[in-house]
mmCIF file of C-alpha atoms in Angstrom:
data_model
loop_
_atom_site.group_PDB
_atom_site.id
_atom_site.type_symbol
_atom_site.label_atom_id
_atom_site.label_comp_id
_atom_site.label_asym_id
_atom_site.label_seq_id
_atom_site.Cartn_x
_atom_site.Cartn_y
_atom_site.Cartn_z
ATOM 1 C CA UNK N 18 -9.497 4.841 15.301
ATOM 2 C CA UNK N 19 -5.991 3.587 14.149
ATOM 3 C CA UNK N 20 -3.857 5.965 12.501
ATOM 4 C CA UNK N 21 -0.384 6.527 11.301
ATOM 5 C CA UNK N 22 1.445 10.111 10.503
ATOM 6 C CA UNK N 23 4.582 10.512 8.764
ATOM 7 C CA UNK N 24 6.759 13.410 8.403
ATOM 8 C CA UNK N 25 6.333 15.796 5.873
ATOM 9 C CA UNK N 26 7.852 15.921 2.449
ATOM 10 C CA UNK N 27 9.265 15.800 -0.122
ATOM 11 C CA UNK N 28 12.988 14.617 1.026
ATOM 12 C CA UNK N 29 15.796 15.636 -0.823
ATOM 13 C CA UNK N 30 19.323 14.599 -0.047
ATOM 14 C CA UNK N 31 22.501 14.289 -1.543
ATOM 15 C CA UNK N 32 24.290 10.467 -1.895
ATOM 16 C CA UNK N 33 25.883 8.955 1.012
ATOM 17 C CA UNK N 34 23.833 11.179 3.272
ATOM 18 C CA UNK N 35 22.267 9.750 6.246
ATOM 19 C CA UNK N 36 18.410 9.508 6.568
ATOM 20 C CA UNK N 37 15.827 9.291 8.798
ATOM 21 C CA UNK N 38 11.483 9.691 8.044
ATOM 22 C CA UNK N 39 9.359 9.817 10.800
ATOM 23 C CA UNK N 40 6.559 7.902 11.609
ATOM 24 C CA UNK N 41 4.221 7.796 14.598
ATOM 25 C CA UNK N 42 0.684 6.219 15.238
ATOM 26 C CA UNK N 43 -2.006 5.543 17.083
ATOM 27 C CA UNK N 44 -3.504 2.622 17.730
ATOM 28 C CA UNK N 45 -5.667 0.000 20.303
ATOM 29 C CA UNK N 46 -3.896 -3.046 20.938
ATOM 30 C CA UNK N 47 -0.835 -4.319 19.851
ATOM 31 C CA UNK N 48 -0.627 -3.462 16.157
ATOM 32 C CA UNK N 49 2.523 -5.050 13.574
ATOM 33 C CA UNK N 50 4.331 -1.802 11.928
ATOM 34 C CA UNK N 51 5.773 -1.907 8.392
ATOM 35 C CA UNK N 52 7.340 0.366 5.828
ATOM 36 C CA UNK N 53 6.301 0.247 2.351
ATOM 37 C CA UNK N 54 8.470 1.519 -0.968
ATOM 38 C CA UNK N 55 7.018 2.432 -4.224
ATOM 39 C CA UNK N 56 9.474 3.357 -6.924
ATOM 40 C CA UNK N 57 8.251 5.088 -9.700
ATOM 41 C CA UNK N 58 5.192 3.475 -11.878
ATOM 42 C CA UNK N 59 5.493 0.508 -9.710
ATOM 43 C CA UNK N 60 3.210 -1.151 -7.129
ATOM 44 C CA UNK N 61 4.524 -0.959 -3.097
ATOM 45 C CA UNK N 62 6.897 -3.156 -2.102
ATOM 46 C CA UNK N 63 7.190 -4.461 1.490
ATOM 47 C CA UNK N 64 10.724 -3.178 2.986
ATOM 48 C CA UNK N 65 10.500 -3.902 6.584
ATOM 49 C CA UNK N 66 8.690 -5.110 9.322
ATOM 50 C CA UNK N 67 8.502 -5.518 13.460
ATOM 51 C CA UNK N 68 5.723 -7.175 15.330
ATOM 52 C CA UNK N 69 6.426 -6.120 18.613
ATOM 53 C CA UNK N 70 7.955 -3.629 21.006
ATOM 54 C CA UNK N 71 11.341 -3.180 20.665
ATOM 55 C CA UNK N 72 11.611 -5.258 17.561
ATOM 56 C CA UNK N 73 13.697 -4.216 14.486
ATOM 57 C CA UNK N 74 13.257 -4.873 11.167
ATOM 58 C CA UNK N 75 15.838 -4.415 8.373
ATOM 59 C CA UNK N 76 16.078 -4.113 5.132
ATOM 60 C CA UNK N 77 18.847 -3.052 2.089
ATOM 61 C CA UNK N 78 20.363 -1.376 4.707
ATOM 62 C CA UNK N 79 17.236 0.582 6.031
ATOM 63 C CA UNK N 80 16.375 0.003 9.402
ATOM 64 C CA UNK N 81 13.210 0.942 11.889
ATOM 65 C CA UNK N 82 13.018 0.247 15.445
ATOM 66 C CA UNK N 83 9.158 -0.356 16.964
ATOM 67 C CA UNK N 84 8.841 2.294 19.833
ATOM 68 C CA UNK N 85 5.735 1.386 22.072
ATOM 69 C CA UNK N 86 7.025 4.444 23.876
ATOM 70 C CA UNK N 87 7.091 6.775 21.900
ATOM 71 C CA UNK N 88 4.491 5.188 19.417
ATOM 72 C CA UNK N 89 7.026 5.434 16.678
ATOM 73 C CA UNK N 90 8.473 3.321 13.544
ATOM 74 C CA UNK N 91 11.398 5.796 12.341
ATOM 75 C CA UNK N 92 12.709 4.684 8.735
ATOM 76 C CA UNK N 93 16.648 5.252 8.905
ATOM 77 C CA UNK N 94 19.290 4.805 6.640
ATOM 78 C CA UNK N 95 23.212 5.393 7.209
ATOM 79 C CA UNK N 96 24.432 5.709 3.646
ATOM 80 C CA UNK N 97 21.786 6.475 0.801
ATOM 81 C CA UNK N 98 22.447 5.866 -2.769
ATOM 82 C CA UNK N 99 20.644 7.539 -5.891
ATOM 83 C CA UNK N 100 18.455 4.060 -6.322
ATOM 84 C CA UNK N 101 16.631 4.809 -2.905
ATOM 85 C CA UNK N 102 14.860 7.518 -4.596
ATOM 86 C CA UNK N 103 11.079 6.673 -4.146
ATOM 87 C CA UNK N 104 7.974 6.951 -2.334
ATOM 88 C CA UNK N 105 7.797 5.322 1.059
ATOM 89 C CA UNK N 106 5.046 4.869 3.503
ATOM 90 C CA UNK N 107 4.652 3.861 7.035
ATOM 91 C CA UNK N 108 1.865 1.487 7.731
ATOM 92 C CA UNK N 109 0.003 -0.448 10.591
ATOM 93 C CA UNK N 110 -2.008 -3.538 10.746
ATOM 94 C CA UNK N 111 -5.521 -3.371 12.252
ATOM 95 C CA UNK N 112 -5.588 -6.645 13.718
ATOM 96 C CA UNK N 113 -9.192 -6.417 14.294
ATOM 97 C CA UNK N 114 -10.435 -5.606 11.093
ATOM 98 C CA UNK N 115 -7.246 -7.335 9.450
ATOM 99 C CA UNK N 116 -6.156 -4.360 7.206
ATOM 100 C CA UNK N 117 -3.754 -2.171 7.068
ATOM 101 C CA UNK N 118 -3.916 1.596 7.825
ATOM 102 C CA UNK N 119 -0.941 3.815 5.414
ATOM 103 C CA UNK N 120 0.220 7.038 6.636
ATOM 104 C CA UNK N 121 0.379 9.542 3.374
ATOM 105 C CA UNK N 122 4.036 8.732 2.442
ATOM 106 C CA UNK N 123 7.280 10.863 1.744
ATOM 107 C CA UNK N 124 8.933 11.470 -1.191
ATOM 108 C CA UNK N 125 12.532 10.681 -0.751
ATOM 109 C CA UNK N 126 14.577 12.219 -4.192
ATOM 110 C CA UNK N 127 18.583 11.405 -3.541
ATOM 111 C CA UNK N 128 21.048 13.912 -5.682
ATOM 112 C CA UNK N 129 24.331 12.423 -7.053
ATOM 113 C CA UNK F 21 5.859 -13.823 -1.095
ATOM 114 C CA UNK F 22 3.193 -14.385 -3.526
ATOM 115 C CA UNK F 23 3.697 -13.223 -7.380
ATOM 116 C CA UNK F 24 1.231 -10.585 -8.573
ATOM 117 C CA UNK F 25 -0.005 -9.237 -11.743
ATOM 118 C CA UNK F 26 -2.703 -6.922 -12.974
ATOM 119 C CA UNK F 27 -3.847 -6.236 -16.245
ATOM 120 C CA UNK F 28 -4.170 -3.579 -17.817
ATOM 121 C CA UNK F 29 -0.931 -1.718 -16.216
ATOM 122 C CA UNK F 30 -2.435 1.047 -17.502
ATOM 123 C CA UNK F 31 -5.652 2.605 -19.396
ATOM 124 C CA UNK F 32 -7.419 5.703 -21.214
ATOM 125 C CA UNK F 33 -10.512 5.994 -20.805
ATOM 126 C CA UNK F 34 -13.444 8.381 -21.866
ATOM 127 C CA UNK F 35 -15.866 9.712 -19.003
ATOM 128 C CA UNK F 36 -18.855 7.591 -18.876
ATOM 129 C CA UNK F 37 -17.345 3.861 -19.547
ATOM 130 C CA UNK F 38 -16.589 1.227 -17.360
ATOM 131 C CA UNK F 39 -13.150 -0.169 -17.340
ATOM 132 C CA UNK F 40 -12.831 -4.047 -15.658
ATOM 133 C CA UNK F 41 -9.224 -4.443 -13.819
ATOM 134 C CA UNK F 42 -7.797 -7.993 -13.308
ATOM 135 C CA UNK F 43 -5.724 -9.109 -10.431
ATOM 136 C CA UNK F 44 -4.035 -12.935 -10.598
ATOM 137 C CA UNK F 45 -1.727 -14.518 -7.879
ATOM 138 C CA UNK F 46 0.707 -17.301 -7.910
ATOM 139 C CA UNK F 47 -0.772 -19.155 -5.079
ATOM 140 C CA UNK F 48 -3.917 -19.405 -3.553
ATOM 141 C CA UNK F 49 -5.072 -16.980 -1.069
ATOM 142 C CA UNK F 50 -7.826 -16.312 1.274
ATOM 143 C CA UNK F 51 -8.076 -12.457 1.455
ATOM 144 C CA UNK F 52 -7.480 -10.140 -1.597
ATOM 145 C CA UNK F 53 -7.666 -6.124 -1.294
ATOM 146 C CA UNK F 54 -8.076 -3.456 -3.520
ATOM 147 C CA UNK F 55 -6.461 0.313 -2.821
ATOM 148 C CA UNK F 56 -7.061 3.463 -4.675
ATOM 149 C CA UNK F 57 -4.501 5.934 -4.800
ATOM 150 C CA UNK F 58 -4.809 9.282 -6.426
ATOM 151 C CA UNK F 59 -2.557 11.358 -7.987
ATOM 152 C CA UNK F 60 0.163 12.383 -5.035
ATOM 153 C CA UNK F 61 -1.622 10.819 -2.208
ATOM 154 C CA UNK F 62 -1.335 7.333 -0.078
ATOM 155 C CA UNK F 63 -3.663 4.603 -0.927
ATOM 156 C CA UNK F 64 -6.885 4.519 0.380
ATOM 157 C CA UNK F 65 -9.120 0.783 1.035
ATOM 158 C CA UNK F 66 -11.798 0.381 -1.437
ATOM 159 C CA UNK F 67 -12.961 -3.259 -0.265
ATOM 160 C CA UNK F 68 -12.303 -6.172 0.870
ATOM 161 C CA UNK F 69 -12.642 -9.465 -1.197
ATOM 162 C CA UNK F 70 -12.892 -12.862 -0.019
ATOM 163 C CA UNK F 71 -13.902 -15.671 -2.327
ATOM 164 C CA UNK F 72 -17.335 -17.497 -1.361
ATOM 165 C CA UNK F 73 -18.773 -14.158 -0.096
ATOM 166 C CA UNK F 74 -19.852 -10.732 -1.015
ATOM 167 C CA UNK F 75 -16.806 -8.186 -0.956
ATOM 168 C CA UNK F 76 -17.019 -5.675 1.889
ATOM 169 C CA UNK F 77 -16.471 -2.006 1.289
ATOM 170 C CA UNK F 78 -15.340 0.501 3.128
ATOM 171 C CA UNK F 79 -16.879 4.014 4.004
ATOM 172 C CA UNK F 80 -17.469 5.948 0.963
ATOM 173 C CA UNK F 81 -17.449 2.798 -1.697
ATOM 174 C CA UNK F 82 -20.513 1.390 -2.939
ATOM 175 C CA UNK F 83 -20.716 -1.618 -4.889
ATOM 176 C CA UNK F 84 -22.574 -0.248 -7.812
ATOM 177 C CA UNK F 85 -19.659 2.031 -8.761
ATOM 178 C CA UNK F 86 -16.894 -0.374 -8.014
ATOM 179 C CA UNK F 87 -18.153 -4.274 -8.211
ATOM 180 C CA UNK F 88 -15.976 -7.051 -7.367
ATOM 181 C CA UNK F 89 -15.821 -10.557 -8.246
ATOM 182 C CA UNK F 90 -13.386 -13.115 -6.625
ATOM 183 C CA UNK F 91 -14.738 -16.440 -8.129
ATOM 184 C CA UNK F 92 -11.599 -18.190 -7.164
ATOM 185 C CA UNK F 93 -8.422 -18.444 -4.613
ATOM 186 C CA UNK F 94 -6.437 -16.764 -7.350
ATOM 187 C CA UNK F 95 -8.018 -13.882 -9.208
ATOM 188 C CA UNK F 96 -10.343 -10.833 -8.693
ATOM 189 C CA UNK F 97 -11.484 -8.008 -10.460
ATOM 190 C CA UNK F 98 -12.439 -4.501 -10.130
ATOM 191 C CA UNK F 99 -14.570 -2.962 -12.378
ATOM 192 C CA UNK F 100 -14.818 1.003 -12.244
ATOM 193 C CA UNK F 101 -17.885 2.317 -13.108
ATOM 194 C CA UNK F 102 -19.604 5.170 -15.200
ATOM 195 C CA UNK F 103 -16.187 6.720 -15.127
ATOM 196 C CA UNK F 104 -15.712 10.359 -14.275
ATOM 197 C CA UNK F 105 -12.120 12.715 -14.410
ATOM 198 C CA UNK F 106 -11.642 11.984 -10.125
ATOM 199 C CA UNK F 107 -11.710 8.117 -10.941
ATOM 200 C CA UNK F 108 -8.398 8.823 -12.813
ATOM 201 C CA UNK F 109 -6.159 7.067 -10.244
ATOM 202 C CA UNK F 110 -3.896 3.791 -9.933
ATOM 203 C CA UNK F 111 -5.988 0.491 -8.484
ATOM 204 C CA UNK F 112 -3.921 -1.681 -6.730
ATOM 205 C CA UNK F 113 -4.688 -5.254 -5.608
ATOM 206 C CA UNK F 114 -3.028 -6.754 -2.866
ATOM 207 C CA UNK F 115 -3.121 -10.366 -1.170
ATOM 208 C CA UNK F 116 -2.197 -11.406 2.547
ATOM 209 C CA UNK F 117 -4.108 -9.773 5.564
ATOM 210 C CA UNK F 118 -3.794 -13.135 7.279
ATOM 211 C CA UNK F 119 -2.047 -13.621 10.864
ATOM 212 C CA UNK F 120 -0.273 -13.572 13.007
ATOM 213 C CA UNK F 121 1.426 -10.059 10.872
ATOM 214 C CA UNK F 122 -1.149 -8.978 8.443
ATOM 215 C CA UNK F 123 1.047 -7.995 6.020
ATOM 216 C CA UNK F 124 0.078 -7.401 2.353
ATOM 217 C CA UNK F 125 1.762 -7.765 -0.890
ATOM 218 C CA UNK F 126 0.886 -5.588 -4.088
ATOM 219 C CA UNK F 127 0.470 -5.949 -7.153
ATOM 220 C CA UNK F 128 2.072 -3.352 -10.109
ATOM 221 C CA UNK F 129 -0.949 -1.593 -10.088
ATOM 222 C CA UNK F 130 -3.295 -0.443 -13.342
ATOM 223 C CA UNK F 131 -3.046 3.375 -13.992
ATOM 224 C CA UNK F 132 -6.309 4.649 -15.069
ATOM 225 C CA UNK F 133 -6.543 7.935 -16.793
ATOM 226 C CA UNK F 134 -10.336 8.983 -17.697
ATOM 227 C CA UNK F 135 -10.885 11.930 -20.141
#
């Protein structure tokens, strides 16, 4: 079945640093890719998005390139800031049982 | 994007007692979700909700523990049932799924804490 991995955390950088979380997946067909935030005691919040290969979505200066290559969605991020500090997950769409399938998310903690 | 709230943002409750989550949208939609996610982890489907039909659940939900209405294009709810310390989570309710994208938009989330 669909799947989606992302890289291991938690992430802890310093301000102004650059960033990048991995994400990979699997999937059949030609699935949409999206990055999800969740700030602390607050709901996810759709950051970005790319429907097809090659696309990129951008967001708030975060950026994430759909690989069908490499089967990636990296989350990057040139200059990070102490408000960036949350949870973020990777996600796919499962177009044919329209839902979405999460990886299990990265803490990202950015030090003034 | 649609706006979406949830009541209670966040509960107590002792082990045996049901607790009845609300989710209301802005706008009328045609496919509402609801996610668990435990403490630390990434949000896992609990079912699927359409109004006009029965919800459909995923793998490892049943509707006796979890029942769903959606008696309108704007609202659902969730109840959690017979409560037990690993139902202590946050239930989210999201709205979208549509094409061509399928994205989804969340609520805030209710925080449920069972003792």
């Amino acid at each position: 079945g669909n799947s989606v991995t992302q890289m291991e955390g938690p992430v802890t950088l310093s301000e102004e640093a650059f960033l990048t979380i991995n994400c990979t997946y699997t999937a059949t067909g030609y699935p949409s890719l999206f990055w999800y935030v969740q700030y602390p005691g607050e709901g996810l919040q759709l950051l970005l998005k790319a429907t097809k290969a090659d696309d990129k979505g951008s967001n708030k200066g975060f950026e994430a390139t759909y690989r069908k290559e490499t089967t990636s969605f990296h989350l990057e991020k040139g200059s990070v800031q102490v408000s960036d500090s949350a949870v973020y997950f990777c996600a796919l769409s499962d177009v044919g049982a329209q839902k979405l399938v999460f990886g299990q998310g990265t803490r990202l903690t950015i030090n003034p | 994007s649609a706006v979406i709230s949830q009541k209670p943002s966040r509960d107590i409750c002792q082990r045996g007692t049901s607790l009845t989550i609300q989710c209301q949208v802005d706008s009328q939609v045609t496919m509402m979700f609801w996610y668990r996610q435990q403490p630390g982890q990434s949000l896992t489907l609990i079912a699927t909700a359409n109004q006009g039909s029965e919800a459909t659940y995923e793998s490892g939900f049943v509707i006796d523990k979890f029942p769903i209405s959606r008696p309108n294009l704007t609202f659902s709810t969730l109840t959690v049932s017979n409560m037990s310390p690993e139902d202590s989570s946050i239930y989210l309710c999201s709205v979208g799924g549509g094409g061509p994208t399928y994205e989804q938009y969340f609520g805030p989330g209710t925080r449920l804490t069972v003792t």
